[in-house]
Every structure is written in C-alpha cells, then in structure tokens.
CSV table of C-alpha atoms and ligand atoms in Angstrom, one decimal:
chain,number,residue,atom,x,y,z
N,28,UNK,CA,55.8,-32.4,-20.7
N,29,UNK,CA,53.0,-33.5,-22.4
N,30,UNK,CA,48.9,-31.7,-21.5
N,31,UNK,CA,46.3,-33.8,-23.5
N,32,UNK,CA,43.3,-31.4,-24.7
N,33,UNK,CA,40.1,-33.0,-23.4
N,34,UNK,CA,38.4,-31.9,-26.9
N,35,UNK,CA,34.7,-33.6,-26.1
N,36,UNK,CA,31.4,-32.9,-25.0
N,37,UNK,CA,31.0,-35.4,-22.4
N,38,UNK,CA,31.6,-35.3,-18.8
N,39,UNK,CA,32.1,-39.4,-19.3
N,40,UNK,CA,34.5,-39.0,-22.5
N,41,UNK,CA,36.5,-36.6,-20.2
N,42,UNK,CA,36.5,-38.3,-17.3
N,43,UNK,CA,37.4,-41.8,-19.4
N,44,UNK,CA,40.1,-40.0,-21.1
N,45,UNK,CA,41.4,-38.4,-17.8
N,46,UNK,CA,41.3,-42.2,-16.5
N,47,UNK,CA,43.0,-43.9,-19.2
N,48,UNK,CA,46.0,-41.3,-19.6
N,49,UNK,CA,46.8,-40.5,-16.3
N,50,UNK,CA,49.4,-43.0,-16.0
N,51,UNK,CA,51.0,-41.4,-18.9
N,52,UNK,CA,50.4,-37.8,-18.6
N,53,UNK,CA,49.5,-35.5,-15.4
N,54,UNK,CA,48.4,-32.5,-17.5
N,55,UNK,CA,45.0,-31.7,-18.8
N,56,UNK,CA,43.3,-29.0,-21.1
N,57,UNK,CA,39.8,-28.1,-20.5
N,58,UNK,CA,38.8,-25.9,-23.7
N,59,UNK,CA,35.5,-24.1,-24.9
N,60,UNK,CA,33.7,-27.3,-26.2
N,61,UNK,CA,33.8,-28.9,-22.9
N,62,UNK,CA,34.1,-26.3,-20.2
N,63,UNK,CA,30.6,-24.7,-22.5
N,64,UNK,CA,29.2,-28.2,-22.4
N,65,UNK,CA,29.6,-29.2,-18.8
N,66,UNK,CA,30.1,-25.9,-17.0
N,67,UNK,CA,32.8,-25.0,-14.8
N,68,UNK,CA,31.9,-28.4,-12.5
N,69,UNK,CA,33.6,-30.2,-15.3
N,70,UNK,CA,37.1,-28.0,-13.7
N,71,UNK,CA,36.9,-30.0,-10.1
N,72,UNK,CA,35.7,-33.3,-10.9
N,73,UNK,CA,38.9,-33.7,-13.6
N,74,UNK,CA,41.1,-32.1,-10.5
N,75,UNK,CA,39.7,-34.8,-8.5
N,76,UNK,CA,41.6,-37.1,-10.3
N,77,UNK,CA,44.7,-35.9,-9.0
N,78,UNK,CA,45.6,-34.5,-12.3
N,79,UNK,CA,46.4,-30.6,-13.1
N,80,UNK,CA,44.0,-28.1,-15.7
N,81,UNK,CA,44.7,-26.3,-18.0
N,82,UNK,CA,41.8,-23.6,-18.9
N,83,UNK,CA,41.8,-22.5,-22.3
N,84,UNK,CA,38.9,-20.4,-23.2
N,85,UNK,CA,41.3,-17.5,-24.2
N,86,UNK,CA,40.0,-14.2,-22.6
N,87,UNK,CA,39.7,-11.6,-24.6
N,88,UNK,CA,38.0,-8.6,-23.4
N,89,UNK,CA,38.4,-5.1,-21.7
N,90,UNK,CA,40.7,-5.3,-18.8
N,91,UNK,CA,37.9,-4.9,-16.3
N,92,UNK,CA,36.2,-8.0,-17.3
N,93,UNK,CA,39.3,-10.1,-18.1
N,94,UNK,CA,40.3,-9.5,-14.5
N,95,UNK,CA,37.6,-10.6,-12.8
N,96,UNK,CA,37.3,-14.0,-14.9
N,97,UNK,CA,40.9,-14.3,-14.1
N,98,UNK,CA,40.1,-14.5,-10.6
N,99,UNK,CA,37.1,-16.8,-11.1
N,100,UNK,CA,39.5,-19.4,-12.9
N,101,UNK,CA,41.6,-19.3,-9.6
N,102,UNK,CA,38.8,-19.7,-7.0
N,103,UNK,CA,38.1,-22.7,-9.6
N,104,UNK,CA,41.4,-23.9,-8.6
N,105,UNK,CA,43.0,-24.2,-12.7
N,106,UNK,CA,46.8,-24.5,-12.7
N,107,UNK,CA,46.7,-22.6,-16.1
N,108,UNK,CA,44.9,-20.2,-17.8
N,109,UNK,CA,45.4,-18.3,-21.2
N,110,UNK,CA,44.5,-15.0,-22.3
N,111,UNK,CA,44.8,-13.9,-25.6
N,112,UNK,CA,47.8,-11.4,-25.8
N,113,UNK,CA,46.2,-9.3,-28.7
N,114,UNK,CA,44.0,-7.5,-26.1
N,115,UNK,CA,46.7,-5.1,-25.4
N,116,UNK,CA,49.3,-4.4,-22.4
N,117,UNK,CA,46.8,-3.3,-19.6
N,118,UNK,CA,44.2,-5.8,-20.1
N,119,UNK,CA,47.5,-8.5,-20.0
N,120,UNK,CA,48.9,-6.4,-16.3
N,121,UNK,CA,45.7,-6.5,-15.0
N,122,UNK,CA,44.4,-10.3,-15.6
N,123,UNK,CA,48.6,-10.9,-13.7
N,124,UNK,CA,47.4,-8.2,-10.9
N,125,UNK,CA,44.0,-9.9,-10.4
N,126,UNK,CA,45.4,-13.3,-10.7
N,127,UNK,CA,48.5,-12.6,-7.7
N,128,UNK,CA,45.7,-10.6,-5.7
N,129,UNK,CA,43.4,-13.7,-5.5
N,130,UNK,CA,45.9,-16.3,-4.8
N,131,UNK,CA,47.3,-14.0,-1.7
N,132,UNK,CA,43.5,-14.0,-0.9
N,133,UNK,CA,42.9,-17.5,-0.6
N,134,UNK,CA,46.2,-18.2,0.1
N,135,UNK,CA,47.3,-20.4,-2.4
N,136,UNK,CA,50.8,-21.7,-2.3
N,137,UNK,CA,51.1,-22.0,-6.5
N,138,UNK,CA,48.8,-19.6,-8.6
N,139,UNK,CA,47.9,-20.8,-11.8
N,140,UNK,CA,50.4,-19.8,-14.4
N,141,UNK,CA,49.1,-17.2,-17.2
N,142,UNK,CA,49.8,-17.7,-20.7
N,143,UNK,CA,49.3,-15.4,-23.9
N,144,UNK,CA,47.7,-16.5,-26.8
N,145,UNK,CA,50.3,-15.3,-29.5
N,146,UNK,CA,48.9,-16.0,-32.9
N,147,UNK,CA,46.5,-19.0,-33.6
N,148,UNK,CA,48.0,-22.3,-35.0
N,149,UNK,CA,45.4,-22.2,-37.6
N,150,UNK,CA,46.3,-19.2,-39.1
N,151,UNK,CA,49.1,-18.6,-41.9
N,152,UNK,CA,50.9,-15.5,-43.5
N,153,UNK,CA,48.7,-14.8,-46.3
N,154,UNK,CA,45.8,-15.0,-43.5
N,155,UNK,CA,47.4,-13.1,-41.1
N,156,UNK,CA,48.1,-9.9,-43.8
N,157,UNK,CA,45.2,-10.4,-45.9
N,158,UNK,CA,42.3,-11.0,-43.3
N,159,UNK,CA,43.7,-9.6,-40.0
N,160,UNK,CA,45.6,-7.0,-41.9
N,161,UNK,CA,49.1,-7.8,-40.6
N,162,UNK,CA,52.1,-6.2,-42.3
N,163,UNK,CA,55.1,-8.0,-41.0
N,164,UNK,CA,56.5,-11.3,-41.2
N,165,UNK,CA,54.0,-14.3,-38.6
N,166,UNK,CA,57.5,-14.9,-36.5
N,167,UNK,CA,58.0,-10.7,-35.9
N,168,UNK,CA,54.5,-10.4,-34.8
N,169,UNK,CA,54.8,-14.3,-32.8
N,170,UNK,CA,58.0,-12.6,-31.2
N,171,UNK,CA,56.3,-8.7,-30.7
N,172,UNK,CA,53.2,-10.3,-29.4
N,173,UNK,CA,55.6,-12.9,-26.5
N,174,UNK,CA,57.6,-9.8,-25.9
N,175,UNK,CA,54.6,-8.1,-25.0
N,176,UNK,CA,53.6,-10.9,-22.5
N,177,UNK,CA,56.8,-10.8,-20.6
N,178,UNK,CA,56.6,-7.3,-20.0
N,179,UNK,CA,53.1,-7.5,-19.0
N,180,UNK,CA,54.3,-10.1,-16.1
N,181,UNK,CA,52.6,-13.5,-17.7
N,182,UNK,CA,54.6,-16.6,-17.6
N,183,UNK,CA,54.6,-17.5,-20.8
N,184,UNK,CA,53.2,-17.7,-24.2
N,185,UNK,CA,51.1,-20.2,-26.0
N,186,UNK,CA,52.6,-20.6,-30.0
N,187,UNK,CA,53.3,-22.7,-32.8
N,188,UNK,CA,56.2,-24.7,-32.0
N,189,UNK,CA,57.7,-23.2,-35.4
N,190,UNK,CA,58.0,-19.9,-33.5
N,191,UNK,CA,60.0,-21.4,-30.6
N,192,UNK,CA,63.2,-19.9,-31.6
N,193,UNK,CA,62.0,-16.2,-32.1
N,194,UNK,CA,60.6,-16.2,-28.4
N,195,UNK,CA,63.3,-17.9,-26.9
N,196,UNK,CA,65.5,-14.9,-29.0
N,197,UNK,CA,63.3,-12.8,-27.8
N,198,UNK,CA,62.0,-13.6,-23.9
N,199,UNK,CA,65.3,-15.8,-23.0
N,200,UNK,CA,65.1,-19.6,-21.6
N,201,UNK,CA,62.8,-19.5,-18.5
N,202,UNK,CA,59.8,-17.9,-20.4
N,203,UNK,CA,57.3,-20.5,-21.0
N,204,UNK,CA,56.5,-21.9,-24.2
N,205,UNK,CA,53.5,-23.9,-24.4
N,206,UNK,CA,53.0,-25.8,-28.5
N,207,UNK,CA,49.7,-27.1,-29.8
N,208,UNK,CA,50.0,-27.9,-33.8
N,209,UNK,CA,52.1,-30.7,-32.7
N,210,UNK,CA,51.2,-33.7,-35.5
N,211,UNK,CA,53.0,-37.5,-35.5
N,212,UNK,CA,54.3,-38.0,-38.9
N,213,UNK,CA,51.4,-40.8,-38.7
N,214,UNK,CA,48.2,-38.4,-37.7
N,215,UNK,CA,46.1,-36.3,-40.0
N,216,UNK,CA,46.9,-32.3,-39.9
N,217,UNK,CA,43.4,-31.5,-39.3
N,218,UNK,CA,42.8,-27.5,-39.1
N,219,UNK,CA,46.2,-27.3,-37.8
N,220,UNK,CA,48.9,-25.3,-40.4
N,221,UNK,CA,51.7,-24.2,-38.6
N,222,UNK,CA,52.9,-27.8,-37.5
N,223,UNK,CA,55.8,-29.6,-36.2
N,224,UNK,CA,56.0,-33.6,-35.0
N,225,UNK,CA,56.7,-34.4,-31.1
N,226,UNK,CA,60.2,-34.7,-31.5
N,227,UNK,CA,60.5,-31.5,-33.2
N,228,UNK,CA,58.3,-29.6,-30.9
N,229,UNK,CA,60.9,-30.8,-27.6
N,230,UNK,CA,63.6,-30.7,-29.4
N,231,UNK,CA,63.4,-27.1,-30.4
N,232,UNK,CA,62.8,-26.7,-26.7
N,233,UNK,CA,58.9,-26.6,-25.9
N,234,UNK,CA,58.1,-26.6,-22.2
N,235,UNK,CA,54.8,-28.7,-22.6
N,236,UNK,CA,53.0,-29.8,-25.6
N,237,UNK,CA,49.3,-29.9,-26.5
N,238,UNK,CA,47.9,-32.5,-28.3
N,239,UNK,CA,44.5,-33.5,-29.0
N,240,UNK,CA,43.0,-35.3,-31.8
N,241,UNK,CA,45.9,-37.5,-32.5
N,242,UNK,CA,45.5,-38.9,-29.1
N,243,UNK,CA,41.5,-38.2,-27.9
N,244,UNK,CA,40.7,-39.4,-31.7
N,245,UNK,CA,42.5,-42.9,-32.0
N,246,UNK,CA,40.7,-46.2,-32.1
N,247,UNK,CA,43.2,-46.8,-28.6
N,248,UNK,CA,44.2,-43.5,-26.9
N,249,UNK,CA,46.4,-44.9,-24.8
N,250,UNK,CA,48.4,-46.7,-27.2
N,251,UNK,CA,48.9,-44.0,-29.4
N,252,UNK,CA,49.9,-41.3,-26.3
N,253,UNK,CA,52.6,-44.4,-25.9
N,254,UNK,CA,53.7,-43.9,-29.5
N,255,UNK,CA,54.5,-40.4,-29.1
N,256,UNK,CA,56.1,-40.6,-26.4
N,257,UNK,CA,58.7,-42.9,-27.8
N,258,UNK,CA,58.8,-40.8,-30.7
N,259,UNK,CA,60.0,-37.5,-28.3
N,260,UNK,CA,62.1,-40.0,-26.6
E,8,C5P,O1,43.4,-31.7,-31.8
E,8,C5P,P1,44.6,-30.8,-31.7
E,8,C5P,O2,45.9,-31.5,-31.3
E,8,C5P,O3,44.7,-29.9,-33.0
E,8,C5P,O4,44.3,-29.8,-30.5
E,8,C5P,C1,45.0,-28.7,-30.2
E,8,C5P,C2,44.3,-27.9,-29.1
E,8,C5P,O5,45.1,-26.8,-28.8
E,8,C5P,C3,42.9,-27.5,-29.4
E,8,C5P,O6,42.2,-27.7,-28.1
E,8,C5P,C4,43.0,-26.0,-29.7
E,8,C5P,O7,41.9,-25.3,-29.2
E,8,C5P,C5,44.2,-25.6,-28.9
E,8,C5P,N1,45.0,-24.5,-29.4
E,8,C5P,C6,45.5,-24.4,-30.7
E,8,C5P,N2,46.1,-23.2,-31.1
E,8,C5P,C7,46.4,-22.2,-30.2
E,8,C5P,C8,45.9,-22.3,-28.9
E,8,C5P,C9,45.2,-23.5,-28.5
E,8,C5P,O8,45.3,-25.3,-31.5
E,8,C5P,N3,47.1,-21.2,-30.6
C-alpha cells in the first residue's frame, strides 16, 4: 500500500493533492511542515475526503507528555501516528496505554496504529557512530530499536526499506513495516540515503510505502503515482 506524504505548506496544495490522488491511493501523511503550517484543522478537512492520516510529527519527549499528545492525535481522529522509538521503553508503553485508554473512551472501533521511528532514512553509518555515537552496525541498532517497539506493544516500526529483513528476523511477519526512502530509478535521491526503488521496497515485503517528492514534486502527480505503481506491479 502506497501513503503519499503531503510535504506542503498549503491547505490548497494538500487538499489538491488529496483530490488528484485519491483515486490512486487512500493513505495520506500529514508531517511537521504542514500540520505546523495549518494546525491540526488541516487533520479533519483531509479525513473529509474520505481518505485515512497518517500523523508524523514523531513524539519524542518524557512519557508524561508523549502520552497525552498521543491521546490528542486520537480525539483528532488520525489512523496513524509515530513516535520516535529512541525515547526509551516506558515512554513507548505509555504513548500504547494512553492511546488504547482513549479509543475505549470515545469508543472507537479501530484506534490509530502506533509506529516507532527506528533510525532516520537520512542518516548513514559513519553518521550514526560518529555524530550520534553509535557503536554497532545501522541494521543491529534498526533491529534493537523494532525489537524494542514490539515489546513495548506498538504495531510496528517506521525504517528504511534496506532494514526490512532484520525486523522481519527480528519481530516476525505481522509486525508492521512502514518504508520512506523509497526512490524510482527515474527520481532524484534528494536528502534520502538509505534507499530502495518501489519494487524493491514491496518486494522485500513493506506493508505501506511513503513517498513524497517523487510524486508531490512532478510537473503531473498523478501520472507519475501511475508510474510507480506499474513499476511495483
Ligand atoms: O519526499 P520523500 O519521499 O523523501 O518523503 C519522505 C517522507 O517520509 C518525508 O515526509 C519524511 O519526513 C518522512 N520520513 C522519512 N524518514 C523517516 C521517517 C519519515 O523520510 N525515518
């Protein structure tokens, strides 16, 4: 499954996006630029469309605090929400405790799914030791970090689709793997390092891909979401 990443400042690019790709894809991404643009308004009126949200503003924060924006993003209604999994164990149990609590509460039939952020897409080995001082191998720390999330109770993990392999070694086949750094062989890599095409990404067996710029960015979004799409098929 394919969720396009609404990466603009305009509630009219959204919502024009949104329009033109909804025949192609039911799955959106609301990230920082928009959602700090437009405000959490921005989360309903792209619902209204009949199409499901993804949030991805990445908590990270003391437990406490985590947890109770976790429970905002479900009174807001979002499908899916992300956390990064770095902030530890209990802060990753409680945002799964607040989330189930507020669901019962309002009674929602599907709460939104919880994802950990495992390591960046952006970031490479020598990055990863160097800057953030981490000794091991990216795919030990990609699998330590998804481990970590499954204990914690999240549904999945958000991670390079290079690292699919290691988390399906290490969480087993219904633990979900959501893949941005997913580049066409014909798009530019942008900030993205850790990439794989489409067909790579589902073939290795990614349960929804993220892509942006290669879409949001062409002269004809629509034509180029077709594209991929063939390409995966
Ligand atoms: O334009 P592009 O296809 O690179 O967009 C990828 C999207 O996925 C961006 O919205 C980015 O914030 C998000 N993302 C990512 N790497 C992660 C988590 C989210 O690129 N680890």
């Amino acid at each position: 499954m394919i969720i396009i990443a609404l990466d603009v400042d305009s509630r009219e690019k959204a919502l024009e996006l949104v329009d033109d790709l909804k025949g192609q894809v039911s799955y959106f991404k609301i990230g920082m630029q928009l959602f700090n643009s437009q405000g959490p308004d921005i989360i309903s009126a792209v619902k209204g469309r009949g199409v499901e949200v993804f949030l991805d503003l990445k908590f990270h924060d003391i437990p406490h605090t985590v947890a109770a924006a976790a429970a905002v993003a479900v009174n807001q209604g979002v499908d899916m929400f992300n956390v990064h999994a770095s902030g530890g164990k209990n802060m990753l149990a409680k945002t799964v405790e607040s989330v189930g609590e507020r669901a019962e509460k309002l009674g929602l039939k599907d709460k939104p799914k919880v994802l950990g952020v495992t390591l960046l897409t952006s970031l490479n080995q020598e990055v990863i030791e160097k800057e953030l001082g981490i000794n091991k191998p990216l795919e030990k720390q990609v699998g330590d970090l998804a481990s970590l999330c499954q204990e914690a109770g999240l549904e999945g993990v958000v991670a390079s689709p290079r690292e699919i392999k290691i988390i399906r070694e290490v969480c087993g086949p219904d633990f979900l793997i959501v893949t941005p750094g997913v580049r066409p062989s014909w798009a530019a890599k942008d900030d993205q390092e850790r990439v794989f095409t489409p067909g790579q990404a589902a073939e290795a067996g990614s349960n929804y891909l993220v892509i942006g710029r290669p879409v949001t960015a062409a002269p004809d979004p629509g034509e180029a979401l077709t594209r991929i799409k063939e390409e995966i098929r």
